[in-house]
mmCIF file of C-alpha atoms in Angstrom:
data_model
loop_
_atom_site.group_PDB
_atom_site.id
_atom_site.type_symbol
_atom_site.label_atom_id
_atom_site.label_comp_id
_atom_site.label_asym_id
_atom_site.label_seq_id
_atom_site.Cartn_x
_atom_site.Cartn_y
_atom_site.Cartn_z
ATOM 1 C CA MET A 1 138.297 133.672 114.693
ATOM 2 C CA LYS A 2 135.989 133.848 111.685
ATOM 3 C CA CYS A 3 135.220 131.181 109.143
ATOM 4 C CA LYS A 4 134.261 132.150 105.634
ATOM 5 C CA GLY A 5 134.091 130.143 102.473
ATOM 6 C CA LEU A 6 132.999 130.847 98.911
ATOM 7 C CA GLY A 7 130.138 128.358 99.159
ATOM 8 C CA ASN A 8 129.152 129.265 102.730
ATOM 9 C CA GLU A 9 130.534 125.900 103.834
ATOM 10 C CA ILE A 10 130.161 124.432 107.276
ATOM 11 C CA PRO A 11 133.508 125.089 109.016
ATOM 12 C CA TYR A 12 134.238 121.442 109.865
ATOM 13 C CA TRP A 13 137.566 119.764 109.305
ATOM 14 C CA ILE A 14 138.585 116.171 109.805
ATOM 15 C CA PHE A 15 142.069 115.218 110.881
ATOM 16 C CA ASP A 16 142.334 111.557 109.989
ATOM 17 C CA TYR A 17 145.241 109.532 111.275
ATOM 18 C CA GLU A 18 146.411 105.959 111.588
ATOM 19 C CA PRO A 19 144.748 104.354 114.627
ATOM 20 C CA GLU A 20 148.098 103.142 115.954
ATOM 21 C CA ASN A 21 149.041 106.820 116.417
ATOM 22 C CA GLU A 22 146.196 107.397 118.900
ATOM 23 C CA LEU A 23 148.416 108.083 121.919
ATOM 24 C CA LEU A 24 150.642 110.457 119.958
ATOM 25 C CA VAL A 25 147.577 112.329 118.666
ATOM 26 C CA ARG A 26 146.105 112.621 122.185
ATOM 27 C CA ASP A 27 149.371 114.056 123.478
ATOM 28 C CA THR A 28 149.594 116.457 120.538
ATOM 29 C CA ILE A 29 146.003 117.643 121.048
ATOM 30 C CA SER A 30 146.808 118.529 124.637
ATOM 31 C CA LYS A 31 149.868 120.501 123.531
ATOM 32 C CA LEU A 32 147.930 122.244 120.746
ATOM 33 C CA ILE A 33 145.232 123.399 123.141
ATOM 34 C CA SER A 34 147.664 124.841 125.672
ATOM 35 C CA GLY A 35 149.804 126.399 122.934
ATOM 36 C CA PHE A 36 146.924 128.077 121.125
ATOM 37 C CA GLU A 37 145.476 129.399 124.365
ATOM 38 C CA SER A 38 148.725 130.716 125.839
ATOM 39 C CA LYS A 39 150.417 132.042 122.688
ATOM 40 C CA HIS A 40 147.476 133.102 120.528
ATOM 41 C CA SER A 41 144.594 133.585 123.009
ATOM 42 C CA ILE A 42 142.468 131.132 121.027
ATOM 43 C CA LYS A 43 139.987 129.367 123.314
ATOM 44 C CA ILE A 44 139.579 125.723 122.335
ATOM 45 C CA ILE A 45 136.924 123.441 123.762
ATOM 46 C CA GLU A 46 137.748 119.759 123.577
ATOM 47 C CA ILE A 47 134.745 117.450 123.570
ATOM 48 C CA ASN A 48 135.724 113.845 124.110
ATOM 49 C CA LEU A 49 132.813 111.945 122.612
ATOM 50 C CA TYR A 50 133.513 108.798 124.626
ATOM 51 C CA ASN A 51 133.526 110.688 127.935
ATOM 52 C CA LEU A 52 130.356 112.482 126.875
ATOM 53 C CA CYS A 53 128.661 109.130 126.166
ATOM 54 C CA LEU A 54 129.660 107.823 129.582
ATOM 55 C CA LYS A 55 128.306 110.970 131.239
ATOM 56 C CA ILE A 56 124.941 110.633 129.473
ATOM 57 C CA LEU A 57 124.711 106.924 130.284
ATOM 58 C CA ASN A 58 125.555 107.522 133.956
ATOM 59 C CA GLN A 59 122.754 110.095 134.146
ATOM 60 C CA LYS A 60 120.243 107.553 132.842
ATOM 61 C CA LEU A 61 121.391 104.188 134.228
ATOM 62 C CA THR A 62 123.666 102.816 136.901
ATOM 63 C CA ASP A 63 126.503 100.483 136.002
ATOM 64 C CA GLU A 64 124.694 97.725 137.867
ATOM 65 C CA LYS A 65 121.572 98.148 135.714
ATOM 66 C CA LEU A 66 123.642 98.035 132.549
ATOM 67 C CA ILE A 67 125.420 94.848 133.659
ATOM 68 C CA LYS A 68 122.149 93.235 134.712
ATOM 69 C CA PHE A 69 120.529 94.180 131.398
ATOM 70 C CA GLU A 70 123.432 92.699 129.413
ATOM 71 C CA LYS A 71 123.358 89.449 131.389
ATOM 72 C CA LYS A 72 119.620 89.132 130.869
ATOM 73 C CA LYS A 73 119.268 90.250 127.227
ATOM 74 C CA GLY A 74 122.783 90.009 125.745
ATOM 75 C CA SER A 75 125.395 92.378 124.334
ATOM 76 C CA ASP A 76 123.509 93.176 121.117
ATOM 77 C CA ALA A 77 120.406 94.231 123.058
ATOM 78 C CA LEU A 78 122.566 96.317 125.400
ATOM 79 C CA LEU A 79 124.210 98.087 122.463
ATOM 80 C CA GLU A 80 120.787 98.851 121.005
ATOM 81 C CA LYS A 81 119.601 100.241 124.369
ATOM 82 C CA VAL A 82 122.751 102.363 124.681
ATOM 83 C CA ARG A 83 122.248 103.729 121.166
ATOM 84 C CA LEU A 84 118.664 104.652 122.042
ATOM 85 C CA ILE A 85 119.845 106.498 125.152
ATOM 86 C CA LEU A 86 122.589 108.259 123.174
ATOM 87 C CA ASN A 87 120.177 109.442 120.487
ATOM 88 C CA GLN A 88 120.989 112.464 118.361
ATOM 89 C CA GLU A 89 118.857 114.911 120.331
ATOM 90 C CA THR A 90 120.271 113.896 123.716
ATOM 91 C CA THR A 91 123.848 114.039 122.450
ATOM 92 C CA LYS A 92 123.259 117.372 120.723
ATOM 93 C CA LYS A 93 121.701 118.818 123.901
ATOM 94 C CA GLU A 94 124.701 117.769 126.026
ATOM 95 C CA ILE A 95 127.143 119.230 123.510
ATOM 96 C CA SER A 96 125.093 122.432 123.410
ATOM 97 C CA GLU A 97 125.459 122.759 127.181
ATOM 98 C CA ILE A 98 129.229 122.279 126.931
ATOM 99 C CA LEU A 99 129.409 124.981 124.261
ATOM 100 C CA ASN A 100 127.444 127.460 126.357
ATOM 101 C CA VAL A 101 130.655 129.404 127.016
ATOM 102 C CA ASP A 102 132.871 131.684 124.964
ATOM 103 C CA TYR A 103 135.141 129.713 122.611
ATOM 104 C CA ASP A 104 136.841 130.014 119.244
ATOM 105 C CA LEU A 105 137.353 126.422 118.139
ATOM 106 C CA ILE A 106 136.047 122.933 118.958
ATOM 107 C CA PHE A 107 138.175 119.797 119.021
ATOM 108 C CA LEU A 108 136.021 116.660 118.852
ATOM 109 C CA THR A 109 137.978 113.655 120.127
ATOM 110 C CA GLY A 110 137.293 110.157 121.459
ATOM 111 C CA ILE A 111 135.619 109.054 118.232
ATOM 112 C CA GLY A 112 137.187 105.602 118.136
ATOM 113 C CA ASN A 113 136.381 104.885 121.774
ATOM 114 C CA ALA A 114 132.759 105.974 121.352
ATOM 115 C CA TRP A 115 132.148 103.590 118.446
ATOM 116 C CA PRO A 116 129.786 101.704 118.058
ATOM 117 C CA MET A 117 127.672 103.614 120.609
ATOM 118 C CA VAL A 118 127.634 106.721 118.422
ATOM 119 C CA ARG A 119 129.020 107.392 114.982
ATOM 120 C CA ALA A 120 130.998 110.360 113.755
ATOM 121 C CA HIS A 121 128.712 111.084 110.800
ATOM 122 C CA SER A 122 125.662 111.314 113.092
ATOM 123 C CA ILE A 123 127.432 113.809 115.295
ATOM 124 C CA LEU A 124 128.657 115.933 112.376
ATOM 125 C CA ASN A 125 125.281 115.926 110.663
ATOM 126 C CA ASN A 126 123.536 117.226 113.779
ATOM 127 C CA LEU A 127 125.970 119.716 115.278
ATOM 128 C CA TYR A 128 125.661 122.634 112.886
ATOM 129 C CA SER A 129 122.587 124.023 114.650
ATOM 130 C CA VAL A 130 124.613 123.997 117.890
ATOM 131 C CA THR A 131 128.002 125.212 116.632
ATOM 132 C CA GLY A 132 126.848 127.675 113.992
ATOM 133 C CA LYS A 133 129.813 129.167 112.208
ATOM 134 C CA LYS A 134 132.372 128.153 114.851
ATOM 135 C CA PRO A 135 135.089 125.913 113.406
ATOM 136 C CA LEU A 136 135.307 122.290 114.485
ATOM 137 C CA VAL A 137 138.112 119.763 114.047
ATOM 138 C CA LEU A 138 137.177 116.099 114.347
ATOM 139 C CA PHE A 139 140.128 113.857 115.209
ATOM 140 C CA TYR A 140 139.415 110.593 113.403
ATOM 141 C CA PRO A 141 141.328 107.315 113.839
ATOM 142 C CA GLY A 142 140.907 106.000 110.331
ATOM 143 C CA LYS A 143 140.598 107.323 106.808
ATOM 144 C CA PHE A 144 138.613 110.225 105.374
ATOM 145 C CA SER A 145 138.376 110.332 101.584
ATOM 146 C CA GLY A 146 136.591 113.647 101.454
ATOM 147 C CA LEU A 147 133.244 111.874 101.177
ATOM 148 C CA ASP A 148 133.516 108.684 103.195
ATOM 149 C CA LEU A 149 134.819 107.861 106.640
ATOM 150 C CA SER A 150 136.399 104.499 107.410
ATOM 151 C CA LEU A 151 136.907 104.013 111.145
ATOM 152 C CA PHE A 152 140.195 102.251 111.917
ATOM 153 C CA GLY A 153 140.501 101.782 108.136
ATOM 154 C CA GLU A 154 138.072 98.856 108.552
ATOM 155 C CA PHE A 155 134.487 100.034 108.978
ATOM 156 C CA LYS A 156 133.405 101.856 105.853
ATOM 157 C CA THR A 157 130.405 104.124 105.514
ATOM 158 C CA LYS A 158 128.929 105.686 102.419
ATOM 159 C CA ASN A 159 127.737 108.898 103.968
ATOM 160 C CA TYR A 160 128.150 112.380 102.557
ATOM 161 C CA TYR A 161 130.209 114.709 104.685
ATOM 162 C CA ARG A 162 130.288 118.461 104.466
ATOM 163 C CA ALA A 163 133.697 118.547 106.093
ATOM 164 C CA PHE A 164 137.142 119.209 104.709
ATOM 165 C CA ARG A 165 140.296 117.235 105.161
ATOM 166 C CA LEU A 166 142.588 119.137 107.523
ATOM 167 C CA MET A 167 145.790 117.663 106.104
ATOM 168 C CA PRO A 168 146.295 116.550 102.492
ATOM 169 C CA GLU A 169 147.231 112.928 101.893
ATOM 170 C CA ALA A 170 150.931 112.244 101.657
ATOM 171 C CA MET A 171 152.160 111.756 98.138
#
């Protein structure tokens, strides 16, 4: 599977969907992966960002330490500590290890569950050096305008994205 564009674009697509369709999307992703692999021999790696965050956190701290820290310093301080642990380099390194196999396409899921620990734009902005020209589809519970992401249709960002919308908006 090759990705080419006139402007040498990064081969990232965003599939945005209504958050209330989360369970349907999860089920569909599972079916897409098995269908592509069995019928078209396309190897898809699914990276669930939430599960990846939990894995990184469990490597650094025990659940007991996290609970103790939150009781002592509060939820805001815990979130800040978690964000420091899940920094861009650590997350990128873990994803790089996952992608150290032969694959054709990446599905990035679990975005809504991973928020506010990590943000989709941080992941997208830092993955190109890891994924190269391999295509990536980010499954996003919210809205993507082509420039801005709005998680759950509520939390707006004003970040530039070098990704394309996978599906056009309904008329």
